[in-house]
Every structure is written in C-alpha cells, then in structure tokens.
XYZ file of C-alpha atoms in Angstrom:
652
model
C 0.000 0.000 0.000
C 1.387 3.390 -0.925
C 1.294 6.109 1.632
C 0.005 9.468 0.445
C 2.789 12.082 0.558
C 2.535 14.943 3.027
C 4.135 18.376 2.670
C 4.345 20.908 5.473
C 4.589 23.968 3.245
C 1.157 25.080 1.931
C 0.585 25.390 -1.788
C -0.304 28.905 -2.899
C -4.077 29.215 -2.896
C -4.395 30.299 -6.523
C -2.214 27.364 -7.663
C -4.251 24.866 -5.674
C -7.515 26.215 -7.085
C -6.113 25.973 -10.592
C -5.081 22.329 -10.120
C -8.427 21.356 -8.622
C -10.308 23.046 -11.443
C -8.236 21.211 -14.054
C -8.768 17.831 -12.390
C -12.462 18.543 -12.037
C -12.714 19.285 -15.746
C -10.999 15.971 -16.492
C -13.337 14.004 -14.210
C -16.519 15.933 -14.973
C -17.661 13.755 -17.942
C -17.454 10.590 -15.808
C -19.276 12.195 -12.912
C -21.934 13.621 -15.212
C -22.495 10.204 -16.825
C -22.789 8.475 -13.495
C -25.208 11.114 -12.257
C -27.394 10.637 -15.357
C -27.397 6.849 -14.826
C -28.418 7.322 -11.204
C -31.239 9.655 -12.253
C -32.424 7.168 -14.934
C -32.404 4.335 -12.405
C -34.441 6.433 -9.998
C -36.962 7.379 -12.713
C -37.342 3.745 -13.827
C -37.958 2.697 -10.253
C -40.571 5.416 -9.797
C -42.240 4.501 -13.134
C -42.462 0.844 -12.130
C -43.985 1.810 -8.824
C -46.573 3.935 -10.616
C -47.523 0.895 -12.706
C -47.568 -1.659 -9.941
C -48.223 -0.060 -6.573
C -49.028 3.604 -5.990
C -49.119 3.248 -2.223
C -45.701 1.630 -2.253
C -44.310 4.615 -4.212
C -45.604 7.079 -1.686
C -43.847 5.146 1.061
C -40.584 4.584 -0.810
C -39.997 7.910 -2.548
C -39.017 9.940 0.545
C -36.526 7.280 1.606
C -34.952 7.219 -1.842
C -34.630 10.979 -1.975
C -33.136 11.071 1.528
C -30.653 8.333 0.621
C -29.510 9.949 -2.587
C -29.343 13.425 -0.964
C -27.293 12.099 1.931
C -24.888 10.374 -0.428
C -24.492 13.574 -2.415
C -23.916 15.673 0.700
C -21.256 13.257 1.938
C -19.406 13.396 -1.348
C -19.693 17.199 -1.602
C -18.365 17.466 1.937
C -15.337 15.452 0.901
C -14.563 17.960 -1.836
C -14.012 20.579 0.836
C -11.082 18.553 2.214
C -7.730 17.920 0.559
C -7.230 14.408 1.885
C -8.950 11.657 -0.202
C -8.761 9.302 2.763
C -11.979 10.928 4.001
C -13.902 9.419 1.046
C -14.220 5.895 2.561
C -15.909 7.348 5.632
C -18.340 9.235 3.409
C -19.046 6.076 1.408
C -19.746 4.097 4.577
C -22.196 6.778 5.646
C -23.772 6.501 2.181
C -24.065 2.737 2.599
C -25.756 3.141 5.970
C -28.294 5.624 4.632
C -28.794 3.485 1.548
C -29.563 0.515 3.787
C -32.024 2.565 5.793
C -33.659 3.608 2.547
C -34.051 0.000 1.426
C -35.377 -0.913 4.863
C -38.025 1.747 4.521
C -39.058 0.337 1.150
C -38.797 -3.328 2.008
C -36.061 -5.697 3.189
C -33.717 -7.291 0.656
C -32.892 -10.364 2.710
C -33.675 -12.021 5.953
C -32.150 -10.335 8.999
C -30.247 -13.423 10.103
C -28.506 -13.546 6.715
C -27.490 -9.904 6.797
C -25.866 -9.483 10.223
C -22.711 -11.363 9.249
C -22.216 -9.296 6.105
C -21.978 -5.859 7.682
C -18.645 -5.987 9.561
C -16.524 -7.743 6.909
C -18.159 -5.668 4.203
C -17.280 -2.388 5.885
C -13.715 -3.572 6.626
C -13.235 -4.725 3.056
C -14.543 -1.413 1.773
C -12.002 0.553 3.862
C -9.126 -1.618 2.628
C -10.244 -1.350 -0.982
C -10.695 2.416 -0.800
C -7.122 2.846 0.429
C -5.719 1.057 -2.618
C -4.442 3.014 -5.579
C -4.983 0.396 -8.329
C -7.983 1.903 -10.134
C -9.507 -1.265 -11.626
C -9.330 -3.557 -8.591
C -10.256 -0.720 -6.269
C -13.256 0.181 -8.411
C -14.583 -3.404 -8.492
C -14.112 -3.935 -4.767
C -15.653 -0.610 -3.879
C -18.698 -1.238 -6.044
C -19.265 -4.766 -4.761
C -18.717 -3.988 -1.127
C -20.900 -0.878 -1.256
C -23.787 -2.849 -2.769
C -23.277 -5.581 -0.174
C -23.297 -3.054 2.659
C -26.440 -1.374 1.381
C -28.342 -4.634 1.153
C -26.931 -5.984 4.401
C -28.019 -2.896 6.344
C -31.336 -2.847 4.511
C -31.927 -6.497 5.338
C -31.285 -5.925 9.009
C -33.714 -3.024 9.208
C -36.379 -4.361 6.819
C -39.787 -5.344 8.080
C -41.201 -6.760 4.840
C -39.837 -8.306 1.554
C -39.502 -6.388 -1.676
C -42.570 -6.210 -3.868
C -41.171 -7.891 -6.936
C -37.916 -9.247 -8.353
C -37.891 -6.508 -10.997
C -38.041 -3.816 -8.383
C -35.220 -5.514 -6.498
C -33.072 -5.422 -9.642
C -33.800 -1.734 -10.055
C -32.510 -1.095 -6.547
C -29.429 -3.138 -7.339
C -28.828 -0.965 -10.396
C -29.303 2.183 -8.316
C -26.832 0.943 -5.703
C -24.272 0.071 -8.391
C -24.576 3.546 -9.942
C -24.103 5.173 -6.544
C -21.062 2.953 -5.941
C -19.605 3.930 -9.312
C -20.209 7.571 -8.476
C -18.387 7.179 -5.166
C -15.549 5.261 -6.794
C -15.114 7.832 -9.550
C -15.143 10.670 -7.046
C -12.621 8.855 -4.890
C -10.362 8.380 -7.888
C -10.739 12.079 -8.715
C -9.704 13.020 -5.198
C -6.662 10.758 -5.296
C -5.418 12.060 -8.618
C -6.068 15.642 -7.514
C -4.221 15.061 -4.249
C -1.171 13.695 -6.016
C -1.200 16.557 -8.495
C -1.350 19.081 -5.663
C 1.332 17.176 -3.742
C 3.595 17.270 -6.772
C 2.938 20.980 -7.197
C 3.726 21.533 -3.535
C 6.977 19.644 -3.937
C 7.891 21.767 -6.937
C 6.958 24.948 -5.067
C 9.025 23.930 -2.046
C 11.983 23.137 -4.267
C 11.654 26.484 -6.046
C 11.407 28.324 -2.734
C 14.398 26.463 -1.338
C 16.431 27.331 -4.428
C 15.329 30.958 -4.143
C 16.264 31.036 -0.437
C 19.689 29.581 -1.194
C 20.244 32.136 -3.929
C 19.107 34.942 -1.605
C 21.424 33.699 1.145
C 24.361 33.654 -1.285
C 23.439 37.181 -2.360
C 23.241 38.494 1.208
C 26.679 37.101 2.001
C 28.102 39.822 -0.252
C 25.423 42.514 -0.322
C 23.760 44.901 2.075
C 20.083 43.868 2.359
C 18.805 47.465 2.494
C 20.661 49.199 -0.338
C 21.768 46.071 -2.278
C 25.273 47.518 -2.514
C 28.291 45.449 -1.570
C 28.854 45.007 2.158
C 32.150 45.646 3.905
C 33.426 42.064 3.720
C 32.668 41.825 0.016
C 34.355 45.181 -0.613
C 37.521 44.047 1.158
C 37.517 40.740 -0.735
C 37.009 42.465 -4.098
C 39.740 44.993 -3.351
C 42.120 42.156 -2.484
C 41.201 40.441 -5.741
C 41.698 43.625 -7.719
C 45.084 44.252 -6.108
C 46.152 40.678 -6.792
C 45.044 40.842 -10.417
C 46.444 44.311 -11.191
C 49.016 45.254 -8.539
C 50.440 48.128 -10.601
C 47.142 49.979 -11.105
C 46.625 52.797 -8.611
C 43.198 53.751 -7.304
C 41.559 55.794 -4.528
C 39.192 54.415 -1.928
C 36.708 57.127 -0.916
C 34.612 56.668 2.230
C 31.492 58.849 2.422
C 29.815 59.593 5.765
C 26.485 61.417 5.891
C 26.470 64.401 8.234
C 23.950 64.468 11.088
C 22.311 61.263 9.955
C 21.464 60.282 13.542
C 19.619 63.555 14.113
C 17.715 63.062 10.851
C 16.702 59.555 11.901
C 15.562 60.811 15.285
C 13.574 63.671 13.750
C 11.882 61.860 10.867
C 12.002 58.253 12.055
C 14.079 55.228 11.046
C 11.803 54.393 8.101
C 12.584 57.676 6.351
C 16.261 57.270 7.203
C 16.234 53.886 5.463
C 14.464 55.427 2.464
C 17.219 58.051 2.274
C 19.932 55.381 2.217
C 18.095 53.469 -0.520
C 17.627 56.614 -2.612
C 21.275 57.577 -2.185
C 22.456 54.116 -3.255
C 20.218 54.282 -6.327
C 21.559 57.714 -7.197
C 25.137 56.493 -6.846
C 24.530 53.659 -9.308
C 22.828 55.957 -11.809
C 25.042 59.055 -11.679
C 28.496 57.688 -10.878
C 29.192 55.266 -13.713
C 32.936 55.673 -13.208
C 32.799 54.450 -9.610
C 33.698 50.841 -8.876
C 32.929 48.559 -5.969
C 30.183 50.784 -4.493
C 29.538 49.479 -0.977
C 27.783 50.304 2.265
C 30.273 49.690 5.062
C 28.383 51.163 8.033
C 25.062 52.606 9.120
C 25.556 55.870 7.225
C 28.907 55.173 5.539
C 29.518 54.272 1.926
C 32.681 53.422 0.034
C 33.545 53.964 -3.624
C 36.619 53.109 -5.656
C 37.823 55.572 -8.263
C 40.743 55.387 -10.641
C 41.679 59.095 -10.787
C 42.806 60.577 -14.049
C 45.872 62.791 -14.192
C 43.737 65.879 -14.743
C 40.913 65.374 -12.269
C 42.340 63.176 -9.509
C 40.337 62.090 -6.506
C 39.355 65.688 -5.814
C 37.274 65.716 -8.981
C 35.573 62.502 -7.975
C 34.750 63.856 -4.502
C 33.304 66.942 -6.171
C 31.099 64.670 -8.291
C 29.805 62.888 -5.195
C 29.137 66.205 -3.453
C 27.240 67.363 -6.523
C 25.215 64.163 -6.349
C 24.254 64.966 -2.755
C 23.493 68.614 -3.520
C 20.102 67.731 -5.030
C 17.573 67.275 -2.186
C 15.832 63.935 -1.772
C 12.029 63.765 -1.937
C 10.959 61.248 0.704
C 7.418 60.623 1.970
C 6.244 64.047 0.866
C 9.201 65.819 2.486
C 12.334 67.322 1.001
C 15.516 66.200 2.758
C 18.891 67.829 2.088
C 22.059 66.054 3.179
C 25.762 66.769 3.218
C 28.679 64.411 3.710
C 32.265 64.179 4.884
C 34.857 62.257 2.861
C 37.936 60.241 3.740
C 40.370 59.171 1.017
C 43.053 56.474 1.067
C 45.246 55.733 -1.941
C 46.602 52.463 -3.225
C 49.469 51.629 -3.081
C 50.750 54.577 -1.018
C 48.397 54.162 1.993
C 47.829 50.415 2.071
C 48.539 47.142 0.302
C 45.287 45.269 0.996
C 41.578 45.970 1.163
C 41.192 45.941 4.954
C 44.084 48.377 5.429
C 42.721 50.778 2.811
C 39.257 50.802 4.398
C 40.782 51.455 7.824
C 43.005 54.259 6.507
C 40.148 55.932 4.651
C 38.051 55.905 7.825
C 40.933 57.428 9.781
C 41.097 60.228 7.202
C 37.321 60.633 7.492
C 37.433 60.898 11.290
C 40.200 63.487 11.115
C 38.197 65.544 8.613
C 35.141 65.470 10.859
C 37.110 66.553 13.908
C 38.619 69.407 11.935
C 35.208 70.361 10.488
C 36.529 69.823 6.968
C 34.677 68.255 4.077
C 37.523 66.006 2.858
C 40.388 64.273 4.630
C 43.340 62.443 3.077
C 45.244 59.764 4.895
C 48.845 60.386 5.969
C 51.428 58.753 8.223
C 50.798 61.429 10.844
C 47.134 60.496 10.930
C 48.105 56.886 11.389
C 50.089 57.746 14.514
C 47.244 59.885 15.822
C 44.764 57.104 15.141
C 46.903 54.558 16.976
C 47.153 56.839 19.982
C 43.413 57.481 19.931
C 42.764 53.735 19.677
C 44.853 53.152 22.797
C 42.939 55.911 24.587
C 39.589 54.412 23.607
C 40.739 51.025 24.864
C 41.730 52.594 28.179
C 38.358 54.361 28.326
C 36.599 51.029 27.920
C 38.583 49.649 30.844
C 37.737 52.716 32.912
C 34.017 52.238 32.203
C 34.178 48.572 33.168
C 36.392 49.034 36.247
C 35.096 52.386 37.526
C 38.149 54.459 36.693
C 36.396 57.855 36.752
C 35.889 60.352 39.554
C 33.965 63.568 40.093
C 35.388 66.893 41.192
C 33.109 69.643 42.476
C 33.459 73.358 41.778
C 31.573 75.595 44.249
C 28.837 77.958 43.087
C 28.237 81.129 45.151
C 25.420 83.625 45.226
C 26.881 86.966 44.207
C 24.539 89.079 46.295
C 25.930 87.882 49.636
C 28.593 85.293 48.830
C 26.555 82.360 50.169
C 27.498 78.861 48.967
C 24.480 77.519 47.075
C 25.735 74.520 45.103
C 28.442 72.957 42.982
C 29.031 71.719 39.478
C 30.086 68.059 39.251
C 32.923 67.749 36.710
C 34.155 64.449 35.302
C 37.802 63.525 35.782
C 39.828 60.542 34.568
C 43.250 59.287 35.575
C 45.019 56.800 33.336
C 46.794 53.700 34.618
C 49.874 55.807 35.389
C 47.855 58.192 37.558
C 48.089 61.053 35.054
C 44.972 63.231 34.851
C 43.595 63.267 31.285
C 41.957 66.600 30.308
C 38.187 66.286 29.687
C 38.560 68.085 26.343
C 40.740 65.188 25.202
C 38.805 62.128 26.323
C 35.153 63.241 26.207
C 35.066 63.613 22.381
C 36.658 60.161 22.142
C 34.037 58.742 24.488
C 31.315 60.234 22.284
C 32.839 58.764 19.130
C 33.270 55.346 20.762
C 29.654 55.284 21.980
C 30.717 55.303 25.655
C 29.404 58.710 26.648
C 25.903 57.429 27.469
C 27.272 54.966 30.018
C 29.698 57.538 31.410
C 27.011 60.221 31.600
C 24.655 57.918 33.469
C 27.441 57.080 35.915
C 27.993 60.812 36.528
C 24.320 61.311 37.439
C 24.229 58.279 39.711
C 27.542 59.139 41.403
C 26.495 62.770 42.011
C 23.266 61.583 43.657
C 25.134 58.991 45.721
C 27.689 61.614 46.861
C 24.907 63.987 47.891
C 23.468 61.201 50.044
C 26.889 60.514 51.623
C 27.385 64.195 52.453
C 23.931 64.319 54.032
C 24.866 61.283 56.152
C 28.006 63.170 57.275
C 25.860 66.082 58.446
C 26.590 68.562 55.646
C 23.702 70.811 54.594
C 22.084 70.038 51.234
C 23.581 71.681 48.153
C 22.309 71.635 44.586
C 24.619 69.607 42.354
C 24.730 70.362 38.630
C 25.789 67.668 36.148
C 26.602 68.114 32.461
C 24.508 66.180 29.948
C 25.966 65.059 26.616
C 24.005 65.715 23.411
C 24.000 61.956 22.846
C 22.262 61.445 26.185
C 19.528 63.832 25.072
C 18.818 61.514 22.145
C 17.946 58.672 24.517
C 14.130 58.501 24.710
C 14.318 57.049 28.233
C 16.735 59.670 29.599
C 14.128 61.259 31.951
C 13.327 57.827 33.354
C 17.035 57.191 33.961
C 17.265 60.454 35.923
C 14.199 59.560 37.994
C 15.659 56.108 38.718
C 18.966 57.590 39.967
C 17.063 59.926 42.285
C 14.880 57.119 43.594
C 17.802 54.792 44.275
C 19.784 57.478 46.124
C 16.878 58.984 48.017
C 17.967 62.522 47.037
C 15.187 65.074 46.600
C 14.876 66.186 42.936
C 15.284 69.883 43.777
C 18.921 69.249 44.744
C 19.866 68.045 41.242
C 20.326 70.206 38.137
C 20.893 69.164 34.510
C 23.167 71.366 32.376
C 22.865 71.110 28.588
C 24.789 73.160 26.066
C 23.060 75.726 23.906
C 24.275 74.017 20.711
C 22.895 70.650 21.857
C 19.483 72.142 22.621
C 19.294 73.976 19.300
C 20.404 71.007 17.174
C 16.921 69.487 17.511
C 14.832 72.191 19.070
C 11.481 70.411 18.880
C 12.889 67.235 20.364
C 14.708 69.242 23.052
C 11.512 71.010 24.109
C 9.691 67.698 24.496
C 12.542 65.879 26.261
C 13.432 68.728 28.649
C 9.786 69.060 29.635
C 9.856 65.394 30.652
C 13.126 65.955 32.536
C 11.627 68.873 34.465
C 8.621 66.721 35.286
C 10.922 64.622 37.481
C 11.440 67.687 39.710
C 15.028 68.586 38.752
C 16.077 71.996 37.407
C 17.560 72.611 33.958
C 20.296 75.097 33.013
C 21.327 76.165 29.483
C 25.141 76.030 29.457
C 27.576 78.099 27.316
C 24.831 80.595 26.606
C 25.754 83.265 24.088
C 28.105 81.092 22.036
C 25.502 79.337 19.900
C 22.639 80.389 17.686
C 19.710 80.336 20.055
C 16.617 82.057 18.730
C 14.788 84.185 21.285
C 11.485 82.667 20.162
C 12.767 79.153 20.788
C 14.502 80.216 23.994
C 11.139 81.335 25.315
C 9.789 77.824 24.614
C 12.678 75.882 26.123
C 11.736 74.606 29.607
C 14.894 75.826 31.386
C 15.393 77.497 34.765
C 18.864 79.079 34.412
C 21.182 80.475 31.764
C 24.963 80.166 32.197
C 27.082 82.945 30.694
C 30.033 81.375 28.910
C 33.480 81.961 30.371
C 34.640 83.510 27.090
C 32.648 86.657 27.952
C 33.549 86.694 31.644
C 37.277 86.329 30.981
C 37.258 89.614 28.986
C 35.964 91.615 31.928
C 36.537 94.349 32.943
C 38.824 95.751 30.223
C 36.721 94.704 27.214
C 33.759 97.072 26.981
C 32.018 94.907 24.388
C 32.202 91.855 26.644
C 30.688 93.891 29.478
C 27.889 95.124 27.220
C 27.149 91.595 26.021
C 27.170 90.246 29.575
C 24.766 92.952 30.735
C 22.502 92.231 27.757
C 22.440 88.518 28.522
C 21.672 89.168 32.182
C 18.860 91.574 31.291
C 17.380 89.136 28.785
C 17.430 86.312 31.335
C 15.684 88.489 33.893
C 13.111 89.506 31.296
C 12.360 85.836 30.637
C 12.095 85.104 34.332
C 15.226 82.923 34.367
C 18.110 82.805 36.801
C 21.617 83.424 35.497
C 24.987 81.944 36.439
C 28.373 83.271 35.327
C 31.204 80.764 34.973
C 34.911 81.458 34.830
C 35.033 84.219 37.472
C 38.706 84.589 38.386
C 38.978 88.038 40.029
C 37.076 90.089 42.557
C 36.691 92.824 39.911
C 34.805 90.432 37.607
C 32.637 89.367 40.527
C 31.828 93.004 41.373
C 30.884 93.902 37.780
C 28.612 90.875 37.418
C 26.999 91.517 40.797
C 26.322 95.113 39.806
C 24.813 93.945 36.496
C 22.347 91.762 38.380
C 23.901 88.301 37.888
C 22.556 85.791 40.412
C 25.383 83.272 40.871
C 28.923 82.596 39.829
C 31.675 80.011 39.860
C 35.354 80.017 38.975
C 38.873 79.981 40.323
C 38.123 83.176 42.261
C 36.260 80.894 44.682
C 37.910 77.537 44.140
C 39.151 75.180 41.483
C 37.204 71.888 41.104
C 37.837 69.760 44.193
C 37.684 66.027 44.954
C 34.716 64.997 47.089
C 36.561 64.963 50.421
C 38.257 68.300 49.707
C 34.945 69.845 48.729
C 33.419 68.647 52.022
C 36.288 70.361 53.856
C 35.629 73.510 51.781
C 31.978 73.494 52.863
C 32.926 73.042 56.530
C 35.496 75.839 56.312
C 32.984 78.109 54.634
C 30.489 77.407 57.413
C 33.089 78.160 60.041
C 34.058 81.469 58.448
C 30.519 82.748 58.257
C 28.195 83.156 61.215
C 25.421 82.220 61.000
C 26.025 79.494 58.402
C 25.654 80.827 54.896
C 24.884 77.580 53.107
C 21.404 78.069 51.675
C 19.246 76.632 48.942
C 19.582 78.034 45.439
C 16.747 80.392 44.664
C-alpha cells in the first residue's frame, strides 16, 4: 500500500484552485455520466412503482430521496477537504443511509442472513478504498458498497420487496451510486497527487530561491543592495592581486547628522534616504567601482583618478550628487557628507588596510570640520594613539576608573554657597589626569558617553546622600549632559531612577545642557526637557551666548537658568564689548524670568561687575578650582566656620 505524501509547506491558494479546477474538468464527464445513470435508475424505479403499486411509491420515494441526498452531501463534503482518505468514511455513511432507505421500502434479505455481512463488508470497503490500483479498487468498492447497502437494509427491513424486478432496479441504483463514489474517490486521489507534486515543486523552487538569496546576502547589504564591507575588502584584495600596478583611490562617504535626521523623521525615512542615495550612486556615478555600504551611514567607492581630475574631482562629483535634495514621503531632505580618502598603493597594500586608513582620514576631517580628509602617516600615529585611549576608556568604564570633582557655586549678592558643578575627571593607569577636552570627544565617538554620563548622574546623587549622612547641609549639584544622552528617549526615566535609588530630593539636582545641543533638535529638546523637568530637577542652558539660540525658541525651552560662557567673563573688565554683552544677557534672562549663572570668574573685579549687572550666581577659580569629594566637604565646613550664621542656603 502506498502512503500518500505529506508536505508541510502550503501550496499557494491560486495554484491549488487551478489544479483542482483542471482535475475537475478531467473528471466531470465521468461524474456527469454516473449522475445521469443514477437519475435514470431512480426514474425507472418510480415509473415501475406507478404501474404496480401507488401506495408503495408514496412510502418509498421519501426514503430514496433522503438516501440519494445524503450520499451527495457526503461526497460534496469530501470535496471541501484535501485528503482523499476521508472518502471511505463518506461512502460508509452513504451505505448506511442506503440501507435505511431500502429498509423503509422493504427488506432485501432475511435479517439473520445480513448481520454477518456488515462488519466484513465495511472492513473490506475501507481496505479497498485505500488502494491506488484503479480497476481492482473500483470493483471492490462497487461490490462492497452494494453488499453493505443490502446488508443494512436487510437488518432493518420489516417486509420483503414487492417484486424481483423492483429488487433489480434497486441493485442498479446501488451500483450507480457505488460507481459515483468510486469515480469521485479516484478524482480526489489524482487531484491530491497533483497538488502534492505541485507543492513539492513549489518547495523546491522556494528552497532554491532562499539559497540564492542567502548567497546574495553574504556579499550585499540587504537594504541598499550595494556590496557590504566584507565583500568590498575581498574584491579589493582580488583587484590588487590581479592588477598590482594599477593605482586607485578608496573614498569613504559619511552622511552628516544622519542620527539627528533619523531621530527627527524616524528610522523608516532614514532607510528610504539610504536606498535613494544608493540608487543615485549607481545611476550618476558610472565611473565608480565597488560601491559598498560599510556602516550605518557610511559608503565606500573606488575611483581610478585621471591625471587631470584626480580624486578631488571625484569627490566633487559625489558632493554634486548629494546637492540635489531627496524627496521622501512628501518631504524634502537635504544632506551633506564628509569624505575620507586612502590611496593604493601609497596608503595600504590590501583591502582591509585601505578601508581602515580611509576611515581614519574621514574621522580626522570630521574633527577638523573639513569636508575632505586624506590619509597620511601622521594620521596613522594619531589614530593609533586614539585607539589606545579608547581602549583605556573602555577599561575605565568597566572598572570604575572615573571620579567627580566639584566646583563651588556662590550667590553673588551675599557670597553664600548655594551649590556645585560636578565635573568628570579621569586618571590613566599611570595616575596622570587626562583633560576632559581630550577624552570626552573620544568617548562620544566610541559610543561610551551614554554609560559615562549615566554614571555621573548616579555618582552625584550617591555623593549627595553621603554628604547628608556626614551632616553637611544640602547643596544643589549640577551635572553636564551630553548631546547623545539627550537623544535617549528614556533619559528622563534614567534620571528619575537615579534619584529614587539614592533617596535625594529632585530639587537638589540640576541638569546642564549646552546651547548648541538644545538647538540642534529644538522640537525634540523642548519635548525631552519638559519630561526631565517633570521629574522635579532643574535645567540650566550652558555656554549661553556662544551658539545660535533664537529668542522665540529660547522662550519655549523649559529651562530654569542660563549660564554665561566663560569667554565673555574672561574679557571683563577691560573689554567694553564683553561687558555690554554680559549685561545684555543678564537683562534678557531676567526679562524671561530665568536665573543666570556666570562661569569662569577669576577676580574680585569680575565678581563686582557681574553683581552690579544683576547676575545671580557665579563660579570660577576666584572661589575655588574643582575639588575632589573629600576636599569639597572640607571647603563646605570651612565656609560654614568662616561665616556666622552658616551661609549655606538653597539656590533660589
């Protein structure tokens, strides 16, 4: 016995319908003929009854109609299922109803002769229906079905049939029904195997397509369909091996402010921009070879510069390509890029080295705010030193190698100590203090600033709790927030969690953000800072006066204080323009209802001028340099001892 094949993957619905329709058209003539024979047999039986016994017709007709209707419903029900093995069950049900029909008309045999025929007949029918051989299966199905009908009818009958002729007509009807069932069963089996074969072909085609797609994705970026980094390196190695004497330039292109664009318009539009840019590269840079996407917003192109144009001409072509805005989702998006160039064979002898050197040139160009950077040996040394610094930064993050120093903030009106700014400090393994201006940009580039910034907030809160346990009065601690931290959607929740874990009241913590960071995404800053203020902390706008803050947007920013940048304070008192600007900033802050803090106060003369101009608070070396935590505690105690009554008060 053959087992029907089974496939887990479904056949597409339209394909399955098409196969069933074709098989039905092939089987329709047989089914139509069998149906006509069944109808003729029924009409002959009814005609004979009209001639011989009208009362018998009235009793038999409903049973015949019920029997034939039930058989038809069983077979139609089977067509709704894909598995032909349901047909034997439907045929058995047909045999049972057929027997009941005959019993209602008149028994075909004595009950004692019929009991022994039911069980083996049904079993034989099931075995025969499971066979595939059409001829033998057809004969067995017909014979067993007739036997079952008459066996069941004989059991249920309460009177003999009227005449031998009528009995023969019922035999003919039963045979026609059996042929109908057998033909339908054969139709189902052939249809099932056709669909199974189609499923097998579909699965094979899908498997081949998946294998081809997998091979494609090994070398290509799935979003832009450009080469990926590994494929670019492999192709460059192959090109160098095949033509070692042919010079070329590897140009790495990095989109400017792509992260801000993704945050403003959403990742879907950012992906659309990358796709559109890749399409434009293929269409408008026919001279470029090995176009690849090697990072989130980084692309690489290979150009063989001519003696007249050189790589500079190629970079100009790429910049011209980017100059046309992109129309995406009903919006016009303009982008710029920074370029890094490495040359073969001068800057590297293999693909991986050239990619690394071009990225070093790119990073140097970005730090210098230039559009194009070319690799050099000096850059290589700088990059190696920066790599060592980044590695040490990673160790410091993992092992807690940072510390906070605190610079006091005094109220200018009466000299009272009102708070401190927490400043990050880092000592390397040799104990040498690394300037923040040197390692903080590296931490931002390496993606470490979020972890470091969160540590600063948590450590400042924890230190405030320790000072309170030592009996020091509460002071407001200000911490600096990186622009990258502001891009974290859960930043307010992180601040609230640090406060909750330390038990510090929110009013004793202040967040300082730079003016340039706030203005880079003004709408996002307004929303995020409002959520930060909802935690209960205060917000100060740092380095005010050095950026491009609009007064209209400044009025919308949810900030409490403005900090005058030290570049203005350091020019006092001899620079009249600096004094005028400082007074203007102080007046504007007062007009907006904001407090103002001056940083970088180094002399008593600067303090006096700012106090006279109406500045609220100040900090700088005039009061103290940033101090370690224990030294700052001693500073607070000394300040309390020098002033009676104690002058440590809450910031207004």
